[in-house]
Tab-separated table of C-alpha atoms and ligand atoms in Angstrom:
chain	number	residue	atom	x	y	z
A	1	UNK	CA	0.000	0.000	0.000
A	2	UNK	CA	1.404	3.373	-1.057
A	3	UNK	CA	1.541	6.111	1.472
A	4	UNK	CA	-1.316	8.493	-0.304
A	5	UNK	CA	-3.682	5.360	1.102
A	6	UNK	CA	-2.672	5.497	4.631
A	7	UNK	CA	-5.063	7.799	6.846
A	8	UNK	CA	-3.294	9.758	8.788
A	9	UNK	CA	-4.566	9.238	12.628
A	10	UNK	CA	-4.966	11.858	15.153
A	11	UNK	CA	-1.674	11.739	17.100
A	12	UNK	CA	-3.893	13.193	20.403
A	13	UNK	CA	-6.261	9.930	19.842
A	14	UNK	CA	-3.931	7.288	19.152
A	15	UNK	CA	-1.713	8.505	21.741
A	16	UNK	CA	-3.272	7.621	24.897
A	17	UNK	CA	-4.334	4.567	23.782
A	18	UNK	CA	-1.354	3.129	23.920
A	19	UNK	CA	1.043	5.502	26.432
A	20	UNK	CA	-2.119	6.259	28.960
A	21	UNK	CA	-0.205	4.193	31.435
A	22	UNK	CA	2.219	6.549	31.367
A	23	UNK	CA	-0.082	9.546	32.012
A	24	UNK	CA	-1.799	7.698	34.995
A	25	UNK	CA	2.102	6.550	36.458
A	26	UNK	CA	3.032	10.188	36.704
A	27	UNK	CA	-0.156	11.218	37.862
A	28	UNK	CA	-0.605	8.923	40.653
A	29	UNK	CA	3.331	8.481	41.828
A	30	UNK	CA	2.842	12.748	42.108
A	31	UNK	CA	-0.421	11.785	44.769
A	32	UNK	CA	1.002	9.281	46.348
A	33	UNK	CA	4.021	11.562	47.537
A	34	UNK	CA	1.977	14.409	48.246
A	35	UNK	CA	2.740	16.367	46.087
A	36	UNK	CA	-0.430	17.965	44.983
A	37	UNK	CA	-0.905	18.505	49.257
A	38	UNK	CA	2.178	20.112	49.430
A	39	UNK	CA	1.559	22.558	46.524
A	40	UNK	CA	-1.762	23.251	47.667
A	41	UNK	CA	-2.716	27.137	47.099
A	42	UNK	CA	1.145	28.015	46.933
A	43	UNK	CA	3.792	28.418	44.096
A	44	UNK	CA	7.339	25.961	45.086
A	45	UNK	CA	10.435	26.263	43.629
A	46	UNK	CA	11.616	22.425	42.830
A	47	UNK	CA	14.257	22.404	45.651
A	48	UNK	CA	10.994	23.329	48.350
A	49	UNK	CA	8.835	20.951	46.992
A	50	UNK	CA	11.634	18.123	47.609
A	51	UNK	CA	12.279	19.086	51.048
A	52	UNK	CA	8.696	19.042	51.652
A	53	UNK	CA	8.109	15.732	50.538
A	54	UNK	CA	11.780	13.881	51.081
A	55	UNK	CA	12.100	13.536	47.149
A	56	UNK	CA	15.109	13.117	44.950
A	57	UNK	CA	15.296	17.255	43.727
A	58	UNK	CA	16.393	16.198	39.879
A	59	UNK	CA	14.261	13.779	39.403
A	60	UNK	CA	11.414	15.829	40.999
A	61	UNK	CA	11.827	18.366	38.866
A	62	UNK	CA	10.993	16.261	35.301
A	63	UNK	CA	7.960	14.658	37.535
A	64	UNK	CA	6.820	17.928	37.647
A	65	UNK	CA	7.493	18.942	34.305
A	66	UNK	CA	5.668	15.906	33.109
A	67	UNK	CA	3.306	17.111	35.597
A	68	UNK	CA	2.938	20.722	33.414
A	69	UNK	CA	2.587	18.621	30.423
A	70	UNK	CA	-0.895	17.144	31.692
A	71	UNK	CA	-1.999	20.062	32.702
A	72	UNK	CA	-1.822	19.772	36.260
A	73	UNK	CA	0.795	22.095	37.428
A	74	UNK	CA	2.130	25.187	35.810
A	75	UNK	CA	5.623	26.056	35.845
A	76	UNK	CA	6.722	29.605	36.273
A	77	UNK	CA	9.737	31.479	34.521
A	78	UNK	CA	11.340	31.692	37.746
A	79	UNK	CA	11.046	27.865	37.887
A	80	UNK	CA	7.846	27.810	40.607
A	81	UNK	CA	5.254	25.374	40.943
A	82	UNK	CA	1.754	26.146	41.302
A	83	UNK	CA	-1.391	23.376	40.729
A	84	UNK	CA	-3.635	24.288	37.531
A	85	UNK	CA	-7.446	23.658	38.475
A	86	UNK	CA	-7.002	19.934	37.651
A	87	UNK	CA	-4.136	19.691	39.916
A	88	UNK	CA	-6.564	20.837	43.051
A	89	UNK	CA	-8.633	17.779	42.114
A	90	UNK	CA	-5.752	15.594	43.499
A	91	UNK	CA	-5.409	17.230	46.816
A	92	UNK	CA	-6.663	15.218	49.887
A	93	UNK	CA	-8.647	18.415	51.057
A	94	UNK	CA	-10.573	18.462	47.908
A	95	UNK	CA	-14.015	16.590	48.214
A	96	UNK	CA	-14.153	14.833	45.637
A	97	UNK	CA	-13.232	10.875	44.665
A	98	UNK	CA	-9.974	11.971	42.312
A	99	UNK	CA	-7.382	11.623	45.236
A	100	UNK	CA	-9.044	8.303	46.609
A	101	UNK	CA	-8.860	6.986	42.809
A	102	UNK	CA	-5.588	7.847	41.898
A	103	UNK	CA	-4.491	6.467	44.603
A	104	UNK	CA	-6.271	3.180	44.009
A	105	UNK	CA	-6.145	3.137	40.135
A	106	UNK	CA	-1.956	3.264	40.339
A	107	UNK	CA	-1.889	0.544	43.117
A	108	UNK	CA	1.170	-1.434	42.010
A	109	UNK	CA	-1.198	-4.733	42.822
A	110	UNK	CA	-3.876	-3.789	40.597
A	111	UNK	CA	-1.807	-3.293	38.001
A	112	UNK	CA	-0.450	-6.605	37.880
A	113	UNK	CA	-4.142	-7.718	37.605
A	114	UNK	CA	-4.496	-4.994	34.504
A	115	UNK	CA	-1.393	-6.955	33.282
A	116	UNK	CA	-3.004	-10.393	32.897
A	117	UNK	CA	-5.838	-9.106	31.439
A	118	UNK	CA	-4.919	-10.893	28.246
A	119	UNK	CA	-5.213	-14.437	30.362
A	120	UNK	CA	-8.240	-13.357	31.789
A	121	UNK	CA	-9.804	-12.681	27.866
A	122	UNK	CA	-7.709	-15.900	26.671
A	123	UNK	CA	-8.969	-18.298	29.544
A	124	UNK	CA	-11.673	-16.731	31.583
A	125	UNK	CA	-11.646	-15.501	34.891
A	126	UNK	CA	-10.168	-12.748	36.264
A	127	UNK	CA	-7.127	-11.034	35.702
A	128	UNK	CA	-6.413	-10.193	39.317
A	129	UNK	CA	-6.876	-14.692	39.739
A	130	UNK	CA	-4.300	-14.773	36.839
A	131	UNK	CA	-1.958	-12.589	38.296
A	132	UNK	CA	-2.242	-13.451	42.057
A	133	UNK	CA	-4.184	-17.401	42.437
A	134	UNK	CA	-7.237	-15.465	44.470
A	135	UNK	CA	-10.424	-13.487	45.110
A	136	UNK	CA	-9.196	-9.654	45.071
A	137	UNK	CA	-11.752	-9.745	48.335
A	138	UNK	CA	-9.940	-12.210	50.316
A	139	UNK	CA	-6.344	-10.915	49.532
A	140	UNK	CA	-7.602	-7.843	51.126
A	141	UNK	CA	-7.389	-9.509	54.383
A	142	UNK	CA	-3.425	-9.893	54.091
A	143	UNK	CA	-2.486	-6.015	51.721
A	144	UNK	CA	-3.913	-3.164	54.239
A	145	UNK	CA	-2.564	-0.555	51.673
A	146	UNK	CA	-4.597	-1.604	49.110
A	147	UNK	CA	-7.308	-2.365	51.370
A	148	UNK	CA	-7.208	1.144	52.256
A	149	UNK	CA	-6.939	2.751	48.965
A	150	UNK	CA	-10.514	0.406	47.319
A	151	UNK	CA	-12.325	1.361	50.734
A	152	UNK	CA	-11.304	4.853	50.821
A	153	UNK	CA	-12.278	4.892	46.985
A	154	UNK	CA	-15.271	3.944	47.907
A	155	UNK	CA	-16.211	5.437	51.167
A	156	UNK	CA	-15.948	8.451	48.727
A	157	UNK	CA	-17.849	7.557	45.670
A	158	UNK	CA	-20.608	6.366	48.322
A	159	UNK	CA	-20.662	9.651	50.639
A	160	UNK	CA	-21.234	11.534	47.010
A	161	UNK	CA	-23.527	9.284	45.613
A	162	UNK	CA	-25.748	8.780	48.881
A	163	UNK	CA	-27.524	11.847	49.058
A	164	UNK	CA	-28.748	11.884	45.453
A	165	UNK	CA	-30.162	8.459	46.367
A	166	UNK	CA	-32.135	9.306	49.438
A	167	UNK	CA	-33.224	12.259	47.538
A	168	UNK	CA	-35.152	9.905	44.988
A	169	UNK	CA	-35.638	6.434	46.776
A	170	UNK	CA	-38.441	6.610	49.504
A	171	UNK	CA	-37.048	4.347	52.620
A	172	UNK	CA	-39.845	5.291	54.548
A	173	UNK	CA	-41.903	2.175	54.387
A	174	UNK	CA	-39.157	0.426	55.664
A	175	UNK	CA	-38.426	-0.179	59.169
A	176	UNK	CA	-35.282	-2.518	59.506
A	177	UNK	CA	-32.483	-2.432	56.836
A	178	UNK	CA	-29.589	-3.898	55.920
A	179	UNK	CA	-27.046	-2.632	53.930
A	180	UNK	CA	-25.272	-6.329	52.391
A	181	UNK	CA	-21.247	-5.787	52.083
A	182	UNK	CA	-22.220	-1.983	53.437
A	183	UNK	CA	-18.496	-0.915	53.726
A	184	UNK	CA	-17.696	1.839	55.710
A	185	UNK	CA	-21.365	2.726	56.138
A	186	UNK	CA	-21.504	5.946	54.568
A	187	UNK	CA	-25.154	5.073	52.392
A	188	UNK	CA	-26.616	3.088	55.535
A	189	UNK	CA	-25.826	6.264	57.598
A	190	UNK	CA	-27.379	8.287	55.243
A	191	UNK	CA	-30.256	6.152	54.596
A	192	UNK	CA	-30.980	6.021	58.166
A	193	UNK	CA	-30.895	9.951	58.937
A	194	UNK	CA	-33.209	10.196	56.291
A	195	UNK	CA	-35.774	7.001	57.294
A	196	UNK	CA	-36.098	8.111	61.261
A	197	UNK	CA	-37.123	5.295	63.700
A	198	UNK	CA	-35.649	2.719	60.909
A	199	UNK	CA	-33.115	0.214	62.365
A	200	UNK	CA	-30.193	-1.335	59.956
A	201	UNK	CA	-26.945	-3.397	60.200
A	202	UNK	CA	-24.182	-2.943	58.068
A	203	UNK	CA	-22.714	-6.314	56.960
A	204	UNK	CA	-19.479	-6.871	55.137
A	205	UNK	CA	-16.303	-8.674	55.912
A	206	UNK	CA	-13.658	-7.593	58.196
A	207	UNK	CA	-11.243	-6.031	56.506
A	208	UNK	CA	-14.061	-3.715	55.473
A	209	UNK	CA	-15.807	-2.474	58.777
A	210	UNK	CA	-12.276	-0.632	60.617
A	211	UNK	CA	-14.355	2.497	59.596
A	212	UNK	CA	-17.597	1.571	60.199
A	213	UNK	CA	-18.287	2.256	63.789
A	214	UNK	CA	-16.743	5.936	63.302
A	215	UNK	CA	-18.802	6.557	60.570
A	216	UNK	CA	-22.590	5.426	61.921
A	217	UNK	CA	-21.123	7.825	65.248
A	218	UNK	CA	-20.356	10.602	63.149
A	219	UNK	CA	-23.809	10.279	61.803
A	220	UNK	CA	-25.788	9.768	64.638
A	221	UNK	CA	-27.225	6.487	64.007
A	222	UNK	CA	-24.692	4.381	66.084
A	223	UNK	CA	-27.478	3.576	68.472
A	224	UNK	CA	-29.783	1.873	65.747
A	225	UNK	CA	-27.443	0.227	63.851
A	226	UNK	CA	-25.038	-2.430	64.275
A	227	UNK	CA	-22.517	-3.618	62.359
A	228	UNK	CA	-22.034	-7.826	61.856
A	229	UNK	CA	-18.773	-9.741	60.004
A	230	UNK	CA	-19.511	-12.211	57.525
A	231	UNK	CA	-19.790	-13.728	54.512
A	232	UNK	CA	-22.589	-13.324	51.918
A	233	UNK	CA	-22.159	-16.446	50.249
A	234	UNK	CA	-23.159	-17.950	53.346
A	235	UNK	CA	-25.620	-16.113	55.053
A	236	UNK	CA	-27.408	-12.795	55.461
A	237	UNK	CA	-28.465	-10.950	58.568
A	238	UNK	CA	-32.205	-12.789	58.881
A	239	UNK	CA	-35.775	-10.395	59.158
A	240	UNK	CA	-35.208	-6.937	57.744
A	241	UNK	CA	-37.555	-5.772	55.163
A	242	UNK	CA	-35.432	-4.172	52.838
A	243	UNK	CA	-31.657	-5.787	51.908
A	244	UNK	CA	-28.955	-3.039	50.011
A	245	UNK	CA	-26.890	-4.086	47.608
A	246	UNK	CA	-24.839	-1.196	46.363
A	247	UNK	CA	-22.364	-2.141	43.482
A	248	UNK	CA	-21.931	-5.711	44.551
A	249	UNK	CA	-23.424	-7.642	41.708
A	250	UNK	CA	-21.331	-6.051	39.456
A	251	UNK	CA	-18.222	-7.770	41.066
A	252	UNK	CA	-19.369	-11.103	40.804
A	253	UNK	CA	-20.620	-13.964	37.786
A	254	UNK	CA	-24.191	-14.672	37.210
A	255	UNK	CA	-23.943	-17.881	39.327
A	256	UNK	CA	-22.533	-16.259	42.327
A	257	UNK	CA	-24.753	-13.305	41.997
A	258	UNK	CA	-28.060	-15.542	42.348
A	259	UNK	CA	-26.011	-16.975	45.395
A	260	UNK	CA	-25.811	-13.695	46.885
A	261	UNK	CA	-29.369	-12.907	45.982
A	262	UNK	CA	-30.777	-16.253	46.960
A	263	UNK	CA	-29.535	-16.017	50.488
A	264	UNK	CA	-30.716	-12.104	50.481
A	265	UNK	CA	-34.200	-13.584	49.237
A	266	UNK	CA	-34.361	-16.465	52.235
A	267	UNK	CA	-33.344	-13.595	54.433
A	268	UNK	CA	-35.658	-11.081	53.770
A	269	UNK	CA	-39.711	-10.196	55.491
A	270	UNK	CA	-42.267	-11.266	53.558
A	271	UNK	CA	-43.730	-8.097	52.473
A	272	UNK	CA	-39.727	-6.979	52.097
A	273	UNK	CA	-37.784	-5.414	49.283
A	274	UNK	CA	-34.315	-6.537	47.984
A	275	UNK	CA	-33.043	-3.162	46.494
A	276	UNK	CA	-30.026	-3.471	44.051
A	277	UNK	CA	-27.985	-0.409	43.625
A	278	UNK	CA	-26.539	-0.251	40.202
A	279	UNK	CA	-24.767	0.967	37.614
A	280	UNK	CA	-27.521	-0.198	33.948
A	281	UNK	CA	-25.961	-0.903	30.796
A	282	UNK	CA	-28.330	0.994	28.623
A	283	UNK	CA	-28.979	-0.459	25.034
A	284	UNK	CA	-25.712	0.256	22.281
A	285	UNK	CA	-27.799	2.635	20.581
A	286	UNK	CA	-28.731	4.543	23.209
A	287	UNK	CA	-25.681	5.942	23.791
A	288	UNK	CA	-24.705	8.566	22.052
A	289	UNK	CA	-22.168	10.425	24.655
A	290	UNK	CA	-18.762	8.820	23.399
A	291	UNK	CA	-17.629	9.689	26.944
A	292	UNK	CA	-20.209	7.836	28.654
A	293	UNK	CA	-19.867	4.769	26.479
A	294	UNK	CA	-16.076	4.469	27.350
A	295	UNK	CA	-16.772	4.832	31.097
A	296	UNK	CA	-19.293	2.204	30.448
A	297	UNK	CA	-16.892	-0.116	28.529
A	298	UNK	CA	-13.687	0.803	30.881
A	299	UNK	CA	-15.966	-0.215	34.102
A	300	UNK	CA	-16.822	-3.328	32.248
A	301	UNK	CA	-12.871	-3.883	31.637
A	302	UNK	CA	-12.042	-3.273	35.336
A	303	UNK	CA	-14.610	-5.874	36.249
A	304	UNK	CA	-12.432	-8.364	34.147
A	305	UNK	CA	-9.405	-7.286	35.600
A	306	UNK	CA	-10.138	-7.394	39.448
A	307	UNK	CA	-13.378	-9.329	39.821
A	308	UNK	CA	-15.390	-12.251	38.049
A	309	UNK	CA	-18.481	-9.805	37.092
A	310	UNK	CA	-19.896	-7.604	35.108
A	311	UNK	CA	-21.700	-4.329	34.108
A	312	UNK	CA	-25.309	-5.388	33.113
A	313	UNK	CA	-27.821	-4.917	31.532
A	314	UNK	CA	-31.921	-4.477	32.898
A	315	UNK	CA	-32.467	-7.256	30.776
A	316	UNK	CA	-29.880	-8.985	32.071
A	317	UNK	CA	-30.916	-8.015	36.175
A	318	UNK	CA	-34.156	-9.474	35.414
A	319	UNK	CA	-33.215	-12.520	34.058
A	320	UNK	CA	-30.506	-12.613	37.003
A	321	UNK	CA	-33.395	-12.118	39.491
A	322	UNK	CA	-35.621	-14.665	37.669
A	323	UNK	CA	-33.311	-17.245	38.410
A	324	UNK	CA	-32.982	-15.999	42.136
A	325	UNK	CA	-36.369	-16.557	43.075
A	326	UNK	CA	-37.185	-12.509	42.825
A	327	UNK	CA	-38.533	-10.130	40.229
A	328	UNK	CA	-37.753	-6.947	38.996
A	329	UNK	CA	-40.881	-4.340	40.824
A	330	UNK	CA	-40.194	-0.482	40.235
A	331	UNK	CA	-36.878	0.679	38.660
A	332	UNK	CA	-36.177	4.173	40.253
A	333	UNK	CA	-33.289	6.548	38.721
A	334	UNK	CA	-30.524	8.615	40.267
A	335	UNK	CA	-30.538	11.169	37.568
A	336	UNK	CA	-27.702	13.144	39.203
A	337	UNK	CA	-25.631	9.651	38.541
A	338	UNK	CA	-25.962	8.483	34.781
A	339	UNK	CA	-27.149	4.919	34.605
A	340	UNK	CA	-27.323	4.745	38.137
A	341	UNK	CA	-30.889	3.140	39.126
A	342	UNK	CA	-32.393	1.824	42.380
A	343	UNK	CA	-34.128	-1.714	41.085
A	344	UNK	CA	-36.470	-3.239	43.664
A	345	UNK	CA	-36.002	-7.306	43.263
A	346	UNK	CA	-39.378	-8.642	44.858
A	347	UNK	CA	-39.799	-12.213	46.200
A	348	UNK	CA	-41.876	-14.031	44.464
B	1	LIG	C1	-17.565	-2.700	45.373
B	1	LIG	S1	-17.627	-2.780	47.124
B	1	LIG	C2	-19.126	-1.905	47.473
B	1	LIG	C3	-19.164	-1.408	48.882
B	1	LIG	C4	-20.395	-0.562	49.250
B	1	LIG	N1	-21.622	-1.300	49.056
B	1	LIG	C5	-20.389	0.701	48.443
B	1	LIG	O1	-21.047	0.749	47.396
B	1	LIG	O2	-19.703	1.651	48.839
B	1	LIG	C6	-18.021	-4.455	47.467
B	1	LIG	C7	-18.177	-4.773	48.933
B	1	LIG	O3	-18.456	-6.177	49.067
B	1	LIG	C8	-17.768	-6.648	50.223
B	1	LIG	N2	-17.607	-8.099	50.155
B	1	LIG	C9	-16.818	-8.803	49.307
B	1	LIG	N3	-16.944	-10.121	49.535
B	1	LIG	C10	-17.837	-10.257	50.553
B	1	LIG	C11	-18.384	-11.388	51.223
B	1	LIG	N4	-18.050	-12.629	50.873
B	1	LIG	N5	-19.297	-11.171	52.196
B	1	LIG	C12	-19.663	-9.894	52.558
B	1	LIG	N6	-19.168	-8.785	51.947
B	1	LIG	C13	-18.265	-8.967	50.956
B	1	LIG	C14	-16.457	-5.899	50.147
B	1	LIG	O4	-15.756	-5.925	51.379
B	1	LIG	C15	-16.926	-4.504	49.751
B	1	LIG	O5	-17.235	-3.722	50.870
C-alpha cells in the first residue's frame, strides 16, 4: 500500500491509547508523595517541593514537568510550581473521589491484575486470579494498603452518591435495613438519617468495617445500627424488610450473583424489598455520549481485571433475578448519577 492510502490518525487519539499508562504513572506516583498537598494554594520552587516531601530534587523536577505537560501544574519562569485547576482535584482536602482513585487506580497490585488481562480474555476468569491465584476480596485480608486505597475509593464515591439516592428512593416504608457488604457505612448512615425510627446493620467482611463504627457515630445512628462480620455467600443478617446491595453484583458472575441474591431472598420479610444499587448498561444505541460509552466499557474492563463480574444490563438483572427466586418491581433513577438506578427485586 502506497503512502497516499494510509489515513493519517490523530496523534492526540492514538496517543493515549497506547502511552495512557504513562499519564496515569506520573499522575498517581505525584499523589502518592503528596505532592499535589504540598503545593496546595502556593507556588514551590523544585528544591521546596523536595524538602517538603523527602524527594530526589532532579528527578522531581521532570515529575513535575511531566506534571505541566498534563496540565496539572504550571511552571513559572522563575522555575515555581503552582497546581492548575485539575491539579486541586488531586489534593486530599478536595471533596471529591480523584485523590481516593488515583491512589487506588496506580496501586502497584492492581496493576499486575491490569497486566493479565490478556489471560483473563484468553482463559476466563479474572485477571487479578491470573496474576495473584485469588479473590481480590480475600487478599484484602493480608495487603492493608490496598485495602485502604478500594475502601477509601469507595467510602468516597458512596458519601457523594448517597444523598442523590435518598433524595429519589423513599425508605420510609421500611423499618429494619440492611445494607449487604455496606463498607464503611456511609449510604446506611445516610439512609438512616433520612428514614427516622428505621433500624439497619451494616454487613461486610472484616477487613471492610475498621471504619464503620466511626462513621454510623459521626452520623448519629450508632445507636440503631449495628454492624455484623460475615460472609454473603453464606448467610445474610435474617428479618429486615429491605436488603442493600450497592455495586456488589457487578463484582461477581451470574452464578454467584443468584447466590448472593438467593440467600438475600431467604433472608428477607415477607412483604420486604431486595433493592439493588446499580450501575444499567443501557442499550448500544442509546448511547450517544462517546464519553459515557467508554466509562461504560472501561468499568466493564475493570470488572475483568479485578473481579469475576460484570456491568449489566436491565435485561440482564431481570433474568438474574428470575433465576434468584425474585422479580424486577419499580426501577427508580438517580438522575444526578448516569445509569445509576435503584431496582427493587421482589420475592416471588
Ligand atoms: C464494590 S464494594 C461496594 C461497597 C459498598 N456497598 C459501596 O457501594 O460503597 C463491594 C463490597 O463487598 C464486600 N464483600 C466482598 N466479599 C464479601 C463477602 N463474601 N461477604 C460480605 N461482603 C463482601 C467488600 O468488602 C466490599 O465492601
Amino acid at each position: 500500500m502506497s503512502d497516499e492510502h494510509i489515513e493519517q490518525p490523530d496523534f492526540a487519539e492514538i496517543f493515549p491509547l497506547f502511552f495512557g499508562h504513562s499519564y496515569s504513572q506520573v499522575v498517581t506516583t505525584a499523589v502518592r508523595l503528596g505532592i499535589p498537598d504540598v503545593l496546595a494554594g502556593s507556588t514551590m520552587s523544585v528544591d521546596e517541593i523536595a524538602a517538603a516531601t523527602q524527594t530526589h530534587a532532579s528527578s522531581l523536577h521532570r515529575l513535575l514537568r511531566a506534571l505541566v505537560a498534563l496540565d496539572v501544574a504550571t511552571e513559572s519562569a522563575d522555575g515555581g510550581f503552582a497546581l492548575t485547576p485539575i491539579g486541586v482535584l488531586f489534593c486530599k482536602s478536595t471533596p471529591t473521589p480523584v485523590h481516593g482513585a488515583a491512589l487506588m487506580c496506580g496501586d502497584p497490585t492492581l496493576w499486575q491484575a491490569w497486566g493479565a488481562l490478556e489471560l483473563a480474555v484468553r482463559h476466563g476468569n479474572t485477571g487479578f486470579y491470573h496474576a495473584f491465584g485469588q479473590v481480590i476480596w480475600d487478599h484484602l485480608a493480608d495487603n492493608p494498603v490496598l485495602a485502604e486505597r478500594i475502601y477509601g475509593t469507595m467510602k468516597a464515591t458512596t458519601s457523594l452518591l448517597a444523598p442523590a439516592v435518598v433524595a429519589h428512593y423513599d425508605f420510609s416504608p421500611f423499618t429494619r435495613i440492611v445494607d449487604i457488604g455496606g463498607g464503611d457505612g456511609s449510604l446506611l448512615s445516610t439512609v438512616l438519617v433520612a428514614t427516622e425510627g428505621a433500624s439497619g446493620v451494616v454487613y461486610d467482611i472484616e477487613p471492610a468495617l475498621r471504619e464503620t463504627p466511626g462513621v454510623l457515630e459521626a452520623a448519629g445512628v450508632s445507636g440503631r445500627c449495628e454492624v455484623q462480620r460475615g460472609d454473603f455467600f453464606r448467610s445474610v443478617p435474617p428479618g429486615a424488610d429491605a436488603y442493600l446491595l450497592k455495586h456488589i453484583l457487578h463484582d461477581w458472575d451470574d452464578d454467584a450473583s443468584a447466590r448472593i441474591l438467593r440467600n438475600c431472598r431467604d433472608a428477607v420479610a415477607a412483604d420486604g424489598k431486595i433493592l439493588v444499587l446499580t450501575s444499567v448498561v443501557p442499550a448500544q444505541d442509546e448511547v450517544t455520549d462517546p464519553m459515557a460509552r467508554r466509562v461504560l466499557a472501561m468499568s466493564d474492563m475493570e470488572m475483568m481485571a479485578f473481579h469475576s463480574g460484570r456491568e449489566r444490563t436491565l435485561e440482564e438483572f431481570e433474568a438474574l433475578f428470575g433465576k434468584s427466586g425474585l422479580r424486577l418491581g419499580a426501577v427508580v433513577t438517580v438522575p444526578e448519577h448516569p445509569n445509576f438506578h435503584v431496582l427493587e427485586a421482589l420475592p416471588v
